[in-house]
Amino acid sequence: TDAIKDYPDYCRFYDNRGLAENQLEMYEKAIKDFTKAIELGCNYELVYFRRANAKYELKRYVDAIEDYTVAIDDYNVNSG
């Protein structure tokens, strides 16, 4: 959180905080941070995958599938 205050436009900090929140089962907060990370340019497959997992835990299955799909598509583009 302190790092975000000092560097509010650095997407990796939001991704990292979202990962911690996800581990603590704070899924709504995690989703917000993953979304912010994506908005700031960390729009790689792992962030979408993490956000999908948080949505899945909240039983938001359709939303989770959308993010899983983006993650898979991005992975296929980047690895092929």
PDB file of N, CA, C and O in Angstrom:
ATOM      1  N   THR A   1       0.826  -1.201   0.000  1.00  0.00           N
ATOM      2  CA  THR A   1       0.000   0.000   0.000  1.00  0.00           C
ATOM      3  C   THR A   1       0.857   1.247   0.000  1.00  0.00           C
ATOM      4  O   THR A   1       0.543   2.207  -0.694  1.00  0.00           O
ATOM      5  N   ASP A   2       1.950   1.251   0.766  1.00  0.00           N
ATOM      6  CA  ASP A   2       2.846   2.413   0.758  1.00  0.00           C
ATOM      7  C   ASP A   2       3.471   2.609  -0.612  1.00  0.00           C
ATOM      8  O   ASP A   2       3.621   3.744  -1.076  1.00  0.00           O
ATOM      9  N   ALA A   3       3.825   1.526  -1.257  1.00  0.00           N
ATOM     10  CA  ALA A   3       4.419   1.625  -2.592  1.00  0.00           C
ATOM     11  C   ALA A   3       3.422   2.232  -3.575  1.00  0.00           C
ATOM     12  O   ALA A   3       3.803   3.037  -4.431  1.00  0.00           O
ATOM     13  N   ILE A   4       2.158   1.876  -3.445  1.00  0.00           N
ATOM     14  CA  ILE A   4       1.132   2.430  -4.330  1.00  0.00           C
ATOM     15  C   ILE A   4       0.971   3.924  -4.090  1.00  0.00           C
ATOM     16  O   ILE A   4       0.776   4.688  -5.034  1.00  0.00           O
ATOM     17  N   LYS A   5       1.093   4.341  -2.847  1.00  0.00           N
ATOM     18  CA  LYS A   5       1.017   5.776  -2.552  1.00  0.00           C
ATOM     19  C   LYS A   5       2.154   6.517  -3.223  1.00  0.00           C
ATOM     20  O   LYS A   5       1.969   7.615  -3.747  1.00  0.00           O
ATOM     21  N   ASP A   6       3.338   5.925  -3.216  1.00  0.00           N
ATOM     22  CA  ASP A   6       4.510   6.573  -3.808  1.00  0.00           C
ATOM     23  C   ASP A   6       4.524   6.472  -5.333  1.00  0.00           C
ATOM     24  O   ASP A   6       5.023   7.359  -6.014  1.00  0.00           O
ATOM     25  N   TYR A   7       3.994   5.384  -5.865  1.00  0.00           N
ATOM     26  CA  TYR A   7       3.998   5.127  -7.306  1.00  0.00           C
ATOM     27  C   TYR A   7       2.611   4.656  -7.755  1.00  0.00           C
ATOM     28  O   TYR A   7       2.414   3.491  -8.084  1.00  0.00           O
ATOM     29  N   PRO A   8       1.642   5.565  -7.772  1.00  0.00           N
ATOM     30  CA  PRO A   8       0.253   5.166  -8.038  1.00  0.00           C
ATOM     31  C   PRO A   8      -0.013   4.676  -9.458  1.00  0.00           C
ATOM     32  O   PRO A   8      -1.064   4.094  -9.718  1.00  0.00           O
ATOM     33  N   ASP A   9       0.924   4.878 -10.362  1.00  0.00           N
ATOM     34  CA  ASP A   9       0.716   4.457 -11.747  1.00  0.00           C
ATOM     35  C   ASP A   9       1.512   3.211 -12.128  1.00  0.00           C
ATOM     36  O   ASP A   9       1.599   2.859 -13.292  1.00  0.00           O
ATOM     37  N   TYR A  10       2.094   2.550 -11.149  1.00  0.00           N
ATOM     38  CA  TYR A  10       2.887   1.358 -11.425  1.00  0.00           C
ATOM     39  C   TYR A  10       2.002   0.125 -11.250  1.00  0.00           C
ATOM     40  O   TYR A  10       1.642  -0.252 -10.129  1.00  0.00           O
ATOM     41  N   CYS A  11       1.676  -0.489 -12.338  1.00  0.00           N
ATOM     42  CA  CYS A  11       0.666  -1.552 -12.339  1.00  0.00           C
ATOM     43  C   CYS A  11       1.068  -2.786 -11.534  1.00  0.00           C
ATOM     44  O   CYS A  11       0.210  -3.447 -10.953  1.00  0.00           O
ATOM     45  N   ARG A  12       2.343  -3.081 -11.448  1.00  0.00           N
ATOM     46  CA  ARG A  12       2.771  -4.300 -10.743  1.00  0.00           C
ATOM     47  C   ARG A  12       2.432  -4.262  -9.257  1.00  0.00           C
ATOM     48  O   ARG A  12       2.189  -5.302  -8.648  1.00  0.00           O
ATOM     49  N   PHE A  13       2.423  -3.066  -8.676  1.00  0.00           N
ATOM     50  CA  PHE A  13       2.083  -2.966  -7.256  1.00  0.00           C
ATOM     51  C   PHE A  13       0.627  -3.358  -7.017  1.00  0.00           C
ATOM     52  O   PHE A  13       0.298  -3.996  -6.022  1.00  0.00           O
ATOM     53  N   TYR A  14      -0.261  -2.958  -7.921  1.00  0.00           N
ATOM     54  CA  TYR A  14      -1.670  -3.342  -7.787  1.00  0.00           C
ATOM     55  C   TYR A  14      -1.838  -4.845  -7.976  1.00  0.00           C
ATOM     56  O   TYR A  14      -2.610  -5.488  -7.268  1.00  0.00           O
ATOM     57  N   ASP A  15      -1.102  -5.389  -8.932  1.00  0.00           N
ATOM     58  CA  ASP A  15      -1.146  -6.829  -9.152  1.00  0.00           C
ATOM     59  C   ASP A  15      -0.673  -7.574  -7.909  1.00  0.00           C
ATOM     60  O   ASP A  15      -1.316  -8.515  -7.459  1.00  0.00           O
ATOM     61  N   ASN A  16       0.427  -7.134  -7.332  1.00  0.00           N
ATOM     62  CA  ASN A  16       0.967  -7.791  -6.127  1.00  0.00           C
ATOM     63  C   ASN A  16       0.008  -7.686  -4.945  1.00  0.00           C
ATOM     64  O   ASN A  16      -0.194  -8.660  -4.210  1.00  0.00           O
ATOM     65  N   ARG A  17      -0.576  -6.500  -4.761  1.00  0.00           N
ATOM     66  CA  ARG A  17      -1.517  -6.346  -3.656  1.00  0.00           C
ATOM     67  C   ARG A  17      -2.754  -7.210  -3.889  1.00  0.00           C
ATOM     68  O   ARG A  17      -3.281  -7.838  -2.966  1.00  0.00           O
ATOM     69  N   GLY A  18      -3.213  -7.257  -5.135  1.00  0.00           N
ATOM     70  CA  GLY A  18      -4.352  -8.103  -5.459  1.00  0.00           C
ATOM     71  C   GLY A  18      -4.068  -9.571  -5.163  1.00  0.00           C
ATOM     72  O   GLY A  18      -4.925 -10.283  -4.647  1.00  0.00           O
ATOM     73  N   LEU A  19      -2.865 -10.006  -5.452  1.00  0.00           N
ATOM     74  CA  LEU A  19      -2.487 -11.388  -5.162  1.00  0.00           C
ATOM     75  C   LEU A  19      -2.533 -11.654  -3.653  1.00  0.00           C
ATOM     76  O   LEU A  19      -3.047 -12.686  -3.217  1.00  0.00           O
ATOM     77  N   ALA A  20      -2.024 -10.708  -2.874  1.00  0.00           N
ATOM     78  CA  ALA A  20      -2.071 -10.858  -1.410  1.00  0.00           C
ATOM     79  C   ALA A  20      -3.517 -10.879  -0.913  1.00  0.00           C
ATOM     80  O   ALA A  20      -3.879 -11.704  -0.070  1.00  0.00           O
ATOM     81  N   GLU A  21      -4.336  -9.985  -1.441  1.00  0.00           N
ATOM     82  CA  GLU A  21      -5.745  -9.945  -1.033  1.00  0.00           C
ATOM     83  C   GLU A  21      -6.455 -11.237  -1.413  1.00  0.00           C
ATOM     84  O   GLU A  21      -7.290 -11.744  -0.655  1.00  0.00           O
ATOM     85  N   ASN A  22      -6.120 -11.773  -2.563  1.00  0.00           N
ATOM     86  CA  ASN A  22      -6.706 -13.042  -2.995  1.00  0.00           C
ATOM     87  C   ASN A  22      -6.353 -14.157  -2.013  1.00  0.00           C
ATOM     88  O   ASN A  22      -7.207 -14.965  -1.649  1.00  0.00           O
ATOM     89  N   GLN A  23      -5.113 -14.198  -1.578  1.00  0.00           N
ATOM     90  CA  GLN A  23      -4.674 -15.211  -0.616  1.00  0.00           C
ATOM     91  C   GLN A  23      -5.397 -15.061   0.725  1.00  0.00           C
ATOM     92  O   GLN A  23      -5.598 -16.043   1.441  1.00  0.00           O
ATOM     93  N   LEU A  24      -5.769 -13.836   1.051  1.00  0.00           N
ATOM     94  CA  LEU A  24      -6.480 -13.559   2.302  1.00  0.00           C
ATOM     95  C   LEU A  24      -8.004 -13.665   2.148  1.00  0.00           C
ATOM     96  O   LEU A  24      -8.747 -13.315   3.066  1.00  0.00           O
ATOM     97  N   GLU A  25      -8.434 -14.140   0.975  1.00  0.00           N
ATOM     98  CA  GLU A  25      -9.848 -14.309   0.665  1.00  0.00           C
ATOM     99  C   GLU A  25     -10.613 -12.990   0.669  1.00  0.00           C
ATOM    100  O   GLU A  25     -11.809 -12.946   0.949  1.00  0.00           O
ATOM    101  N   MET A  26      -9.930 -11.922   0.343  1.00  0.00           N
ATOM    102  CA  MET A  26     -10.532 -10.596   0.191  1.00  0.00           C
ATOM    103  C   MET A  26     -10.768 -10.381  -1.307  1.00  0.00           C
ATOM    104  O   MET A  26     -10.130  -9.546  -1.948  1.00  0.00           O
ATOM    105  N   TYR A  27     -11.688 -11.152  -1.860  1.00  0.00           N
ATOM    106  CA  TYR A  27     -11.819 -11.270  -3.299  1.00  0.00           C
ATOM    107  C   TYR A  27     -12.290  -9.997  -3.986  1.00  0.00           C
ATOM    108  O   TYR A  27     -11.798  -9.666  -5.072  1.00  0.00           O
ATOM    109  N   GLU A  28     -13.206  -9.270  -3.392  1.00  0.00           N
ATOM    110  CA  GLU A  28     -13.674  -8.016  -4.010  1.00  0.00           C
ATOM    111  C   GLU A  28     -12.524  -7.012  -4.127  1.00  0.00           C
ATOM    112  O   GLU A  28     -12.368  -6.363  -5.165  1.00  0.00           O
ATOM    113  N   LYS A  29     -11.742  -6.885  -3.073  1.00  0.00           N
ATOM    114  CA  LYS A  29     -10.593  -5.979  -3.118  1.00  0.00           C
ATOM    115  C   LYS A  29      -9.573  -6.452  -4.141  1.00  0.00           C
ATOM    116  O   LYS A  29      -8.979  -5.644  -4.865  1.00  0.00           O
ATOM    117  N   ALA A  30      -9.368  -7.749  -4.200  1.00  0.00           N
ATOM    118  CA  ALA A  30      -8.426  -8.313  -5.172  1.00  0.00           C
ATOM    119  C   ALA A  30      -8.869  -7.985  -6.591  1.00  0.00           C
ATOM    120  O   ALA A  30      -8.057  -7.562  -7.423  1.00  0.00           O
ATOM    121  N   ILE A  31     -10.147  -8.155  -6.866  1.00  0.00           N
ATOM    122  CA  ILE A  31     -10.674  -7.865  -8.201  1.00  0.00           C
ATOM    123  C   ILE A  31     -10.438  -6.402  -8.555  1.00  0.00           C
ATOM    124  O   ILE A  31     -10.026  -6.079  -9.672  1.00  0.00           O
ATOM    125  N   LYS A  32     -10.677  -5.510  -7.616  1.00  0.00           N
ATOM    126  CA  LYS A  32     -10.452  -4.078  -7.871  1.00  0.00           C
ATOM    127  C   LYS A  32      -8.990  -3.809  -8.190  1.00  0.00           C
ATOM    128  O   LYS A  32      -8.675  -3.039  -9.101  1.00  0.00           O
ATOM    129  N   ASP A  33      -8.088  -4.425  -7.449  1.00  0.00           N
ATOM    130  CA  ASP A  33      -6.668  -4.190  -7.705  1.00  0.00           C
ATOM    131  C   ASP A  33      -6.210  -4.827  -9.015  1.00  0.00           C
ATOM    132  O   ASP A  33      -5.426  -4.233  -9.758  1.00  0.00           O
ATOM    133  N   PHE A  34      -6.686  -6.011  -9.326  1.00  0.00           N
ATOM    134  CA  PHE A  34      -6.331  -6.619 -10.608  1.00  0.00           C
ATOM    135  C   PHE A  34      -6.870  -5.776 -11.766  1.00  0.00           C
ATOM    136  O   PHE A  34      -6.187  -5.584 -12.776  1.00  0.00           O
ATOM    137  N   THR A  35      -8.074  -5.257 -11.609  1.00  0.00           N
ATOM    138  CA  THR A  35      -8.656  -4.401 -12.643  1.00  0.00           C
ATOM    139  C   THR A  35      -7.820  -3.140 -12.821  1.00  0.00           C
ATOM    140  O   THR A  35      -7.539  -2.727 -13.951  1.00  0.00           O
ATOM    141  N   LYS A  36      -7.401  -2.543 -11.724  1.00  0.00           N
ATOM    142  CA  LYS A  36      -6.558  -1.348 -11.802  1.00  0.00           C
ATOM    143  C   LYS A  36      -5.226  -1.676 -12.478  1.00  0.00           C
ATOM    144  O   LYS A  36      -4.728  -0.900 -13.299  1.00  0.00           O
ATOM    145  N   ALA A  37      -4.653  -2.818 -12.151  1.00  0.00           N
ATOM    146  CA  ALA A  37      -3.394  -3.235 -12.785  1.00  0.00           C
ATOM    147  C   ALA A  37      -3.577  -3.347 -14.296  1.00  0.00           C
ATOM    148  O   ALA A  37      -2.724  -2.884 -15.064  1.00  0.00           O
ATOM    149  N   ILE A  38      -4.682  -3.925 -14.714  1.00  0.00           N
ATOM    150  CA  ILE A  38      -4.963  -4.055 -16.145  1.00  0.00           C
ATOM    151  C   ILE A  38      -5.121  -2.685 -16.782  1.00  0.00           C
ATOM    152  O   ILE A  38      -4.563  -2.414 -17.850  1.00  0.00           O
ATOM    153  N   GLU A  39      -5.867  -1.808 -16.131  1.00  0.00           N
ATOM    154  CA  GLU A  39      -6.071  -0.451 -16.660  1.00  0.00           C
ATOM    155  C   GLU A  39      -4.757   0.301 -16.815  1.00  0.00           C
ATOM    156  O   GLU A  39      -4.605   1.106 -17.732  1.00  0.00           O
ATOM    157  N   LEU A  40      -3.808   0.025 -15.924  1.00  0.00           N
ATOM    158  CA  LEU A  40      -2.523   0.725 -15.959  1.00  0.00           C
ATOM    159  C   LEU A  40      -1.502   0.068 -16.884  1.00  0.00           C
ATOM    160  O   LEU A  40      -0.388   0.553 -17.007  1.00  0.00           O
ATOM    161  N   GLY A  41      -1.885  -1.032 -17.515  1.00  0.00           N
ATOM    162  CA  GLY A  41      -0.998  -1.618 -18.503  1.00  0.00           C
ATOM    163  C   GLY A  41      -0.482  -3.006 -18.214  1.00  0.00           C
ATOM    164  O   GLY A  41       0.215  -3.588 -19.041  1.00  0.00           O
ATOM    165  N   CYS A  42      -0.783  -3.550 -17.048  1.00  0.00           N
ATOM    166  CA  CYS A  42      -0.403  -4.939 -16.759  1.00  0.00           C
ATOM    167  C   CYS A  42      -1.502  -5.844 -17.280  1.00  0.00           C
ATOM    168  O   CYS A  42      -2.188  -6.524 -16.528  1.00  0.00           O
ATOM    169  N   ASN A  43      -1.671  -5.834 -18.574  1.00  0.00           N
ATOM    170  CA  ASN A  43      -2.760  -6.612 -19.155  1.00  0.00           C
ATOM    171  C   ASN A  43      -2.223  -7.899 -19.762  1.00  0.00           C
ATOM    172  O   ASN A  43      -2.520  -8.242 -20.885  1.00  0.00           O
ATOM    173  N   TYR A  44      -1.425  -8.592 -18.990  1.00  0.00           N
ATOM    174  CA  TYR A  44      -0.911  -9.880 -19.428  1.00  0.00           C
ATOM    175  C   TYR A  44      -1.760 -10.994 -18.816  1.00  0.00           C
ATOM    176  O   TYR A  44      -2.536 -10.779 -17.893  1.00  0.00           O
ATOM    177  N   GLU A  45      -1.583 -12.193 -19.341  1.00  0.00           N
ATOM    178  CA  GLU A  45      -2.493 -13.283 -19.016  1.00  0.00           C
ATOM    179  C   GLU A  45      -2.575 -13.624 -17.529  1.00  0.00           C
ATOM    180  O   GLU A  45      -3.633 -13.992 -17.028  1.00  0.00           O
ATOM    181  N   LEU A  46      -1.489 -13.471 -16.811  1.00  0.00           N
ATOM    182  CA  LEU A  46      -1.497 -13.858 -15.402  1.00  0.00           C
ATOM    183  C   LEU A  46      -2.433 -12.976 -14.572  1.00  0.00           C
ATOM    184  O   LEU A  46      -3.105 -13.465 -13.664  1.00  0.00           O
ATOM    185  N   VAL A  47      -2.507 -11.694 -14.872  1.00  0.00           N
ATOM    186  CA  VAL A  47      -3.416 -10.808 -14.132  1.00  0.00           C
ATOM    187  C   VAL A  47      -4.864 -11.197 -14.410  1.00  0.00           C
ATOM    188  O   VAL A  47      -5.688 -11.252 -13.489  1.00  0.00           O
ATOM    189  N   TYR A  48      -5.173 -11.480 -15.662  1.00  0.00           N
ATOM    190  CA  TYR A  48      -6.532 -11.931 -15.988  1.00  0.00           C
ATOM    191  C   TYR A  48      -6.850 -13.256 -15.304  1.00  0.00           C
ATOM    192  O   TYR A  48      -7.960 -13.463 -14.805  1.00  0.00           O
ATOM    193  N   PHE A  49      -5.878 -14.151 -15.276  1.00  0.00           N
ATOM    194  CA  PHE A  49      -6.073 -15.441 -14.616  1.00  0.00           C
ATOM    195  C   PHE A  49      -6.331 -15.263 -13.125  1.00  0.00           C
ATOM    196  O   PHE A  49      -7.243 -15.876 -12.563  1.00  0.00           O
ATOM    197  N   ARG A  50      -5.557 -14.398 -12.488  1.00  0.00           N
ATOM    198  CA  ARG A  50      -5.751 -14.144 -11.056  1.00  0.00           C
ATOM    199  C   ARG A  50      -7.109 -13.515 -10.785  1.00  0.00           C
ATOM    200  O   ARG A  50      -7.795 -13.873  -9.819  1.00  0.00           O
ATOM    201  N   ARG A  51      -7.494 -12.550 -11.630  1.00  0.00           N
ATOM    202  CA  ARG A  51      -8.797 -11.910 -11.438  1.00  0.00           C
ATOM    203  C   ARG A  51      -9.912 -12.927 -11.660  1.00  0.00           C
ATOM    204  O   ARG A  51     -10.910 -12.932 -10.930  1.00  0.00           O
ATOM    205  N   ALA A  52      -9.743 -13.806 -12.641  1.00  0.00           N
ATOM    206  CA  ALA A  52     -10.740 -14.858 -12.880  1.00  0.00           C
ATOM    207  C   ALA A  52     -10.886 -15.761 -11.666  1.00  0.00           C
ATOM    208  O   ALA A  52     -12.005 -16.127 -11.291  1.00  0.00           O
ATOM    209  N   ASN A  53      -9.779 -16.108 -11.039  1.00  0.00           N
ATOM    210  CA  ASN A  53      -9.848 -16.956  -9.839  1.00  0.00           C
ATOM    211  C   ASN A  53     -10.635 -16.276  -8.724  1.00  0.00           C
ATOM    212  O   ASN A  53     -11.421 -16.921  -8.030  1.00  0.00           O
ATOM    213  N   ALA A  54     -10.424 -14.977  -8.539  1.00  0.00           N
ATOM    214  CA  ALA A  54     -11.162 -14.239  -7.504  1.00  0.00           C
ATOM    215  C   ALA A  54     -12.656 -14.218  -7.832  1.00  0.00           C
ATOM    216  O   ALA A  54     -13.499 -14.423  -6.953  1.00  0.00           O
ATOM    217  N   LYS A  55     -12.975 -13.988  -9.094  1.00  0.00           N
ATOM    218  CA  LYS A  55     -14.383 -13.987  -9.502  1.00  0.00           C
ATOM    219  C   LYS A  55     -15.007 -15.369  -9.302  1.00  0.00           C
ATOM    220  O   LYS A  55     -16.161 -15.482  -8.878  1.00  0.00           O
ATOM    221  N   TYR A  56     -14.252 -16.395  -9.610  1.00  0.00           N
ATOM    222  CA  TYR A  56     -14.731 -17.763  -9.423  1.00  0.00           C
ATOM    223  C   TYR A  56     -15.068 -18.018  -7.948  1.00  0.00           C
ATOM    224  O   TYR A  56     -16.097 -18.601  -7.627  1.00  0.00           O
ATOM    225  N   GLU A  57     -14.201 -17.578  -7.057  1.00  0.00           N
ATOM    226  CA  GLU A  57     -14.434 -17.776  -5.618  1.00  0.00           C
ATOM    227  C   GLU A  57     -15.705 -17.083  -5.149  1.00  0.00           C
ATOM    228  O   GLU A  57     -16.339 -17.523  -4.194  1.00  0.00           O
ATOM    229  N   LEU A  58     -16.075 -16.003  -5.833  1.00  0.00           N
ATOM    230  CA  LEU A  58     -17.306 -15.283  -5.498  1.00  0.00           C
ATOM    231  C   LEU A  58     -18.515 -15.836  -6.259  1.00  0.00           C
ATOM    232  O   LEU A  58     -19.592 -15.255  -6.221  1.00  0.00           O
ATOM    233  N   LYS A  59     -18.299 -16.946  -6.961  1.00  0.00           N
ATOM    234  CA  LYS A  59     -19.342 -17.607  -7.739  1.00  0.00           C
ATOM    235  C   LYS A  59     -19.853 -16.744  -8.888  1.00  0.00           C
ATOM    236  O   LYS A  59     -20.986 -16.885  -9.348  1.00  0.00           O
ATOM    237  N   ARG A  60     -18.997 -15.864  -9.374  1.00  0.00           N
ATOM    238  CA  ARG A  60     -19.307 -15.039 -10.547  1.00  0.00           C
ATOM    239  C   ARG A  60     -18.733 -15.766 -11.760  1.00  0.00           C
ATOM    240  O   ARG A  60     -17.765 -15.323 -12.371  1.00  0.00           O
ATOM    241  N   TYR A  61     -19.339 -16.880 -12.076  1.00  0.00           N
ATOM    242  CA  TYR A  61     -18.773 -17.816 -13.043  1.00  0.00           C
ATOM    243  C   TYR A  61     -18.683 -17.254 -14.462  1.00  0.00           C
ATOM    244  O   TYR A  61     -17.686 -17.476 -15.145  1.00  0.00           O
ATOM    245  N   VAL A  62     -19.700 -16.555 -14.895  1.00  0.00           N
ATOM    246  CA  VAL A  62     -19.671 -15.999 -16.257  1.00  0.00           C
ATOM    247  C   VAL A  62     -18.535 -14.983 -16.377  1.00  0.00           C
ATOM    248  O   VAL A  62     -17.778 -15.010 -17.355  1.00  0.00           O
ATOM    249  N   ASP A  63     -18.399 -14.121 -15.384  1.00  0.00           N
ATOM    250  CA  ASP A  63     -17.305 -13.146 -15.390  1.00  0.00           C
ATOM    251  C   ASP A  63     -15.950 -13.848 -15.340  1.00  0.00           C
ATOM    252  O   ASP A  63     -15.002 -13.429 -16.008  1.00  0.00           O
ATOM    253  N   ALA A  64     -15.873 -14.902 -14.555  1.00  0.00           N
ATOM    254  CA  ALA A  64     -14.620 -15.652 -14.456  1.00  0.00           C
ATOM    255  C   ALA A  64     -14.262 -16.275 -15.796  1.00  0.00           C
ATOM    256  O   ALA A  64     -13.101 -16.206 -16.228  1.00  0.00           O
ATOM    257  N   ILE A  65     -15.237 -16.850 -16.470  1.00  0.00           N
ATOM    258  CA  ILE A  65     -14.980 -17.460 -17.773  1.00  0.00           C
ATOM    259  C   ILE A  65     -14.461 -16.423 -18.765  1.00  0.00           C
ATOM    260  O   ILE A  65     -13.549 -16.706 -19.546  1.00  0.00           O
ATOM    261  N   GLU A  66     -15.016 -15.220 -18.726  1.00  0.00           N
ATOM    262  CA  GLU A  66     -14.543 -14.158 -19.625  1.00  0.00           C
ATOM    263  C   GLU A  66     -13.060 -13.878 -19.389  1.00  0.00           C
ATOM    264  O   GLU A  66     -12.284 -13.753 -20.344  1.00  0.00           O
ATOM    265  N   ASP A  67     -12.662 -13.759 -18.125  1.00  0.00           N
ATOM    266  CA  ASP A  67     -11.258 -13.495 -17.825  1.00  0.00           C
ATOM    267  C   ASP A  67     -10.370 -14.692 -18.146  1.00  0.00           C
ATOM    268  O   ASP A  67      -9.254 -14.530 -18.649  1.00  0.00           O
ATOM    269  N   TYR A  68     -10.842 -15.898 -17.862  1.00  0.00           N
ATOM    270  CA  TYR A  68     -10.067 -17.094 -18.231  1.00  0.00           C
ATOM    271  C   TYR A  68      -9.846 -17.133 -19.743  1.00  0.00           C
ATOM    272  O   TYR A  68      -8.762 -17.476 -20.219  1.00  0.00           O
ATOM    273  N   THR A  69     -10.877 -16.767 -20.501  1.00  0.00           N
ATOM    274  CA  THR A  69     -10.766 -16.762 -21.959  1.00  0.00           C
ATOM    275  C   THR A  69      -9.712 -15.770 -22.433  1.00  0.00           C
ATOM    276  O   THR A  69      -8.886 -16.093 -23.293  1.00  0.00           O
ATOM    277  N   VAL A  70      -9.717 -14.576 -21.860  1.00  0.00           N
ATOM    278  CA  VAL A  70      -8.694 -13.585 -22.219  1.00  0.00           C
ATOM    279  C   VAL A  70      -7.313 -14.109 -21.852  1.00  0.00           C
ATOM    280  O   VAL A  70      -6.359 -13.980 -22.632  1.00  0.00           O
ATOM    281  N   ALA A  71      -7.188 -14.691 -20.681  1.00  0.00           N
ATOM    282  CA  ALA A  71      -5.890 -15.221 -20.243  1.00  0.00           C
ATOM    283  C   ALA A  71      -5.388 -16.288 -21.205  1.00  0.00           C
ATOM    284  O   ALA A  71      -4.214 -16.286 -21.591  1.00  0.00           O
ATOM    285  N   ILE A  72      -6.267 -17.187 -21.612  1.00  0.00           N
ATOM    286  CA  ILE A  72      -5.870 -18.256 -22.537  1.00  0.00           C
ATOM    287  C   ILE A  72      -5.500 -17.682 -23.897  1.00  0.00           C
ATOM    288  O   ILE A  72      -4.485 -18.059 -24.487  1.00  0.00           O
ATOM    289  N   ASP A  73      -6.311 -16.748 -24.388  1.00  0.00           N
ATOM    290  CA  ASP A  73      -6.024 -16.130 -25.687  1.00  0.00           C
ATOM    291  C   ASP A  73      -4.682 -15.399 -25.663  1.00  0.00           C
ATOM    292  O   ASP A  73      -3.884 -15.526 -26.589  1.00  0.00           O
ATOM    293  N   ASP A  74      -4.430 -14.651 -24.600  1.00  0.00           N
ATOM    294  CA  ASP A  74      -3.169 -13.924 -24.480  1.00  0.00           C
ATOM    295  C   ASP A  74      -1.993 -14.891 -24.389  1.00  0.00           C
ATOM    296  O   ASP A  74      -0.946 -14.663 -24.989  1.00  0.00           O
ATOM    297  N   TYR A  75      -2.178 -15.960 -23.657  1.00  0.00           N
ATOM    298  CA  TYR A  75      -1.115 -16.962 -23.530  1.00  0.00           C
ATOM    299  C   TYR A  75      -0.792 -17.571 -24.903  1.00  0.00           C
ATOM    300  O   TYR A  75       0.372 -17.711 -25.268  1.00  0.00           O
ATOM    301  N   ASN A  76      -1.830 -17.901 -25.650  1.00  0.00           N
ATOM    302  CA  ASN A  76      -1.624 -18.497 -26.975  1.00  0.00           C
ATOM    303  C   ASN A  76      -0.920 -17.540 -27.925  1.00  0.00           C
ATOM    304  O   ASN A  76      -0.066 -17.959 -28.699  1.00  0.00           O
ATOM    305  N   VAL A  77      -1.255 -16.266 -27.859  1.00  0.00           N
ATOM    306  CA  VAL A  77      -0.610 -15.266 -28.713  1.00  0.00           C
ATOM    307  C   VAL A  77       0.846 -15.084 -28.315  1.00  0.00           C
ATOM    308  O   VAL A  77       1.741 -15.045 -29.153  1.00  0.00           O
ATOM    309  N   ASN A  78       1.095 -14.999 -27.011  1.00  0.00           N
ATOM    310  CA  ASN A  78       2.454 -14.729 -26.536  1.00  0.00           C
ATOM    311  C   ASN A  78       3.380 -15.932 -26.601  1.00  0.00           C
ATOM    312  O   ASN A  78       4.596 -15.780 -26.626  1.00  0.00           O
ATOM    313  N   SER A  79       2.818 -17.130 -26.616  1.00  0.00           N
ATOM    314  CA  SER A  79       3.683 -18.308 -26.612  1.00  0.00           C
ATOM    315  C   SER A  79       3.831 -18.928 -27.998  1.00  0.00           C
ATOM    316  O   SER A  79       4.589 -19.867 -28.164  1.00  0.00           O
ATOM    317  N   GLY A  80       3.090 -18.421 -28.956  1.00  0.00           N
ATOM    318  CA  GLY A  80       3.139 -19.050 -30.265  1.00  0.00           C
ATOM    319  C   GLY A  80       3.714 -18.161 -31.257  1.00  0.00           C
ATOM    320  O   GLY A  80       4.354 -18.213 -32.168  1.00  0.00           O
TER     321      GLY A  80
END
